[in-house]
Amino acid sequence: METIFEKAIDLRHKDLKAVEWQIPQISPKKDYGDYEFQASLEHISNDTLKTFKSYRYEAYKNWGFPKWKRAKLNGYEPDKYLSFVPVSVKGKILGINGIDQEGMEILAKYDFEGAHRKFLLMAEAFSNTGFYLNTEEGEEREPVILTYEWKSPIYETSVYNIKPNSKATVIRYLKPISNEGSLRTTSNRIVVHENASLELININLTNEKNVNVDNILVELKDNANINVIDINVGGYVSSPHIVFRLSGKGAQANLTPYFFADKKDVIDMLYLMRFYAPDSTGIMKGNGVIKDEAKAIFRGFLDLKKGAKEANASESEYTLTLSEKAKAEAIPTLLVDENEVNAAHAASVGTIEKEKLYYLMTRGFSMEDAKKLISYGLFEPAIDRIKFFDEGISQEVKDVIFQRI
């Protein structure tokens, strides 16, 4: 089987290849070993999945945790391991133990770096939750809502196999119910087949003690379509990493990230759309708010490979700052190896316009409430979309954002 490995940065031109800088690694004093790995197999009866996890565990041993200078993360020492994390499920979806041969082939065929290789392998070797979404051809699946109540380390491995001409929606809702710090790291592989579509809404509400790493790789076949809303609110370090492979002619990907960070939180985002096929379209449009001494890093990559004729690629990102000490870094990147394409990118950072504040204050709002209202406006389209599927969750997300702004 041909295997595919996607790197965040792939600087090759004909026979030339750029020298890559390696992220420093730190070996922890305490790390998971054979005991935790055997415990991770307690709820797995699928022999093929066990074999996959074994390979990932062997690879895991060879890596240290990253030293992320921007995110001020100096390695990591894992918390006490739990072999099973319950997740509230609404809708039709299997646990990862129910994965079939086709799903395993997706796991075996598609691989990627993730935010860092150690965290990705950790999610796969020690997975204590995970799902397999497998639609039938032509099926329109009822929306699936997964609610993760975060009070212990979460290691998730999931596969979505969206068959030709089918349609599915998945909401992944992560909410902390403890003030204790913990780690969540994931490995998600998604294949959207010919003429199929998927709507994916990620909601990550974390506190200032949590480290959140969410790794997603999406493969889009001919005329496949995906819409992703990625909401990240808070977290000592929150690091979403989503890679789109537009390999099919006419494939379409729409990504709308939303982020909020306060206190000394860091949100370090990497979103990559890599175009391989003609007539494909990828649109990335991010919005976020930062305050206090928080930091937001937005890396958006548009990478148009040779052969992606008449592809359309666009990226925009806006960060609203509510404090002089808050920091925003926007790193939009456009790589083009094909002449006949349409591509553009832009990023900006701003503060609240005085005229808007004055307008609201003349209508009875205090300055603080006016700032909250204007800031919340950036998130409103996402909240409205969540409300379409679940009014309760949309209200919870709205309350958290209003409370923290």
PDB file of C-alpha atoms in Angstrom, residues 201-205 229-234 256-262 267 269 285-291 296 318-322 371-387 394 397-405:
ATOM      1  CA  ILE A 201     -17.185  21.770  14.482  1.00  0.00           C
ATOM      2  CA  ASN A 202     -14.438  21.655  17.102  1.00  0.00           C
ATOM      3  CA  ILE A 203     -15.119  23.416  20.408  1.00  0.00           C
ATOM      4  CA  ASN A 204     -12.192  23.503  22.793  1.00  0.00           C
ATOM      5  CA  LEU A 205     -12.867  25.322  26.080  1.00  0.00           C
ATOM      6  CA  ILE A 229     -15.223  25.555  12.396  1.00  0.00           C
ATOM      7  CA  ASP A 230     -12.353  25.386  14.875  1.00  0.00           C
ATOM      8  CA  ILE A 231     -12.979  27.199  18.178  1.00  0.00           C
ATOM      9  CA  ASN A 232     -10.183  27.399  20.751  1.00  0.00           C
ATOM     10  CA  VAL A 233     -10.803  29.325  23.964  1.00  0.00           C
ATOM     11  CA  GLY A 234      -8.073  29.450  26.609  1.00  0.00           C
ATOM     12  CA  THR A 256     -12.984  29.222   9.928  1.00  0.00           C
ATOM     13  CA  PRO A 257     -10.861  29.265  13.090  1.00  0.00           C
ATOM     14  CA  TYR A 258     -11.957  31.297  16.134  1.00  0.00           C
ATOM     15  CA  PHE A 259      -9.721  31.860  19.137  1.00  0.00           C
ATOM     16  CA  PHE A 260      -9.634  33.668  22.458  1.00  0.00           C
ATOM     17  CA  ALA A 261      -6.792  33.850  24.971  1.00  0.00           C
ATOM     18  CA  ASP A 262      -6.432  35.731  28.249  1.00  0.00           C
ATOM     19  CA  ILE A 267      -2.734  29.656  21.407  1.00  0.00           C
ATOM     20  CA  MET A 269      -2.303  27.458  15.613  1.00  0.00           C
ATOM     21  CA  LYS A 285     -10.682  32.806   7.411  1.00  0.00           C
ATOM     22  CA  GLY A 286      -9.606  33.258  11.028  1.00  0.00           C
ATOM     23  CA  ASN A 287     -10.804  35.629  13.772  1.00  0.00           C
ATOM     24  CA  GLY A 288      -9.708  35.975  17.366  1.00  0.00           C
ATOM     25  CA  VAL A 289      -9.396  38.095  20.503  1.00  0.00           C
ATOM     26  CA  ILE A 290      -6.518  38.305  22.973  1.00  0.00           C
ATOM     27  CA  LYS A 291      -6.214  40.204  26.258  1.00  0.00           C
ATOM     28  CA  ALA A 296      -1.820  34.132  19.722  1.00  0.00           C
ATOM     29  CA  TYR A 318      -7.748  39.144  12.058  1.00  0.00           C
ATOM     30  CA  THR A 319      -6.745  39.443  15.699  1.00  0.00           C
ATOM     31  CA  LEU A 320      -8.378  41.949  18.046  1.00  0.00           C
ATOM     32  CA  THR A 321      -6.175  42.953  20.969  1.00  0.00           C
ATOM     33  CA  LEU A 322      -7.689  44.239  24.226  1.00  0.00           C
ATOM     34  CA  LYS A 371     -15.962  46.045  24.618  1.00  0.00           C
ATOM     35  CA  LYS A 372     -17.459  42.652  25.419  1.00  0.00           C
ATOM     36  CA  LEU A 373     -20.232  43.113  22.877  1.00  0.00           C
ATOM     37  CA  ILE A 374     -17.870  44.149  20.082  1.00  0.00           C
ATOM     38  CA  SER A 375     -15.420  41.350  20.864  1.00  0.00           C
ATOM     39  CA  TYR A 376     -18.164  38.748  21.054  1.00  0.00           C
ATOM     40  CA  GLY A 377     -19.363  39.831  17.623  1.00  0.00           C
ATOM     41  CA  LEU A 378     -16.354  38.087  16.081  1.00  0.00           C
ATOM     42  CA  PHE A 379     -17.591  34.756  17.468  1.00  0.00           C
ATOM     43  CA  GLU A 380     -21.271  35.208  16.711  1.00  0.00           C
ATOM     44  CA  PRO A 381     -21.336  33.396  13.319  1.00  0.00           C
ATOM     45  CA  ALA A 382     -19.839  30.281  14.945  1.00  0.00           C
ATOM     46  CA  ILE A 383     -22.224  30.425  17.920  1.00  0.00           C
ATOM     47  CA  ASP A 384     -25.181  30.704  15.550  1.00  0.00           C
ATOM     48  CA  ARG A 385     -24.004  27.666  13.615  1.00  0.00           C
ATOM     49  CA  ILE A 386     -23.654  25.584  16.796  1.00  0.00           C
ATOM     50  CA  LYS A 387     -27.118  26.719  17.862  1.00  0.00           C
ATOM     51  CA  SER A 394     -24.182  27.154  21.923  1.00  0.00           C
ATOM     52  CA  VAL A 397     -19.930  28.438  24.648  1.00  0.00           C
ATOM     53  CA  LYS A 398     -21.457  31.912  24.544  1.00  0.00           C
ATOM     54  CA  ASP A 399     -21.419  32.167  28.353  1.00  0.00           C
ATOM     55  CA  VAL A 400     -17.761  31.123  28.591  1.00  0.00           C
ATOM     56  CA  ILE A 401     -16.660  33.605  25.934  1.00  0.00           C
ATOM     57  CA  PHE A 402     -18.620  36.477  27.511  1.00  0.00           C
ATOM     58  CA  GLN A 403     -17.241  35.578  30.938  1.00  0.00           C
ATOM     59  CA  ARG A 404     -13.631  35.575  29.779  1.00  0.00           C
ATOM     60  CA  ILE A 405     -13.660  38.582  27.455  1.00  0.00           C
TER      61      ILE A 405
END
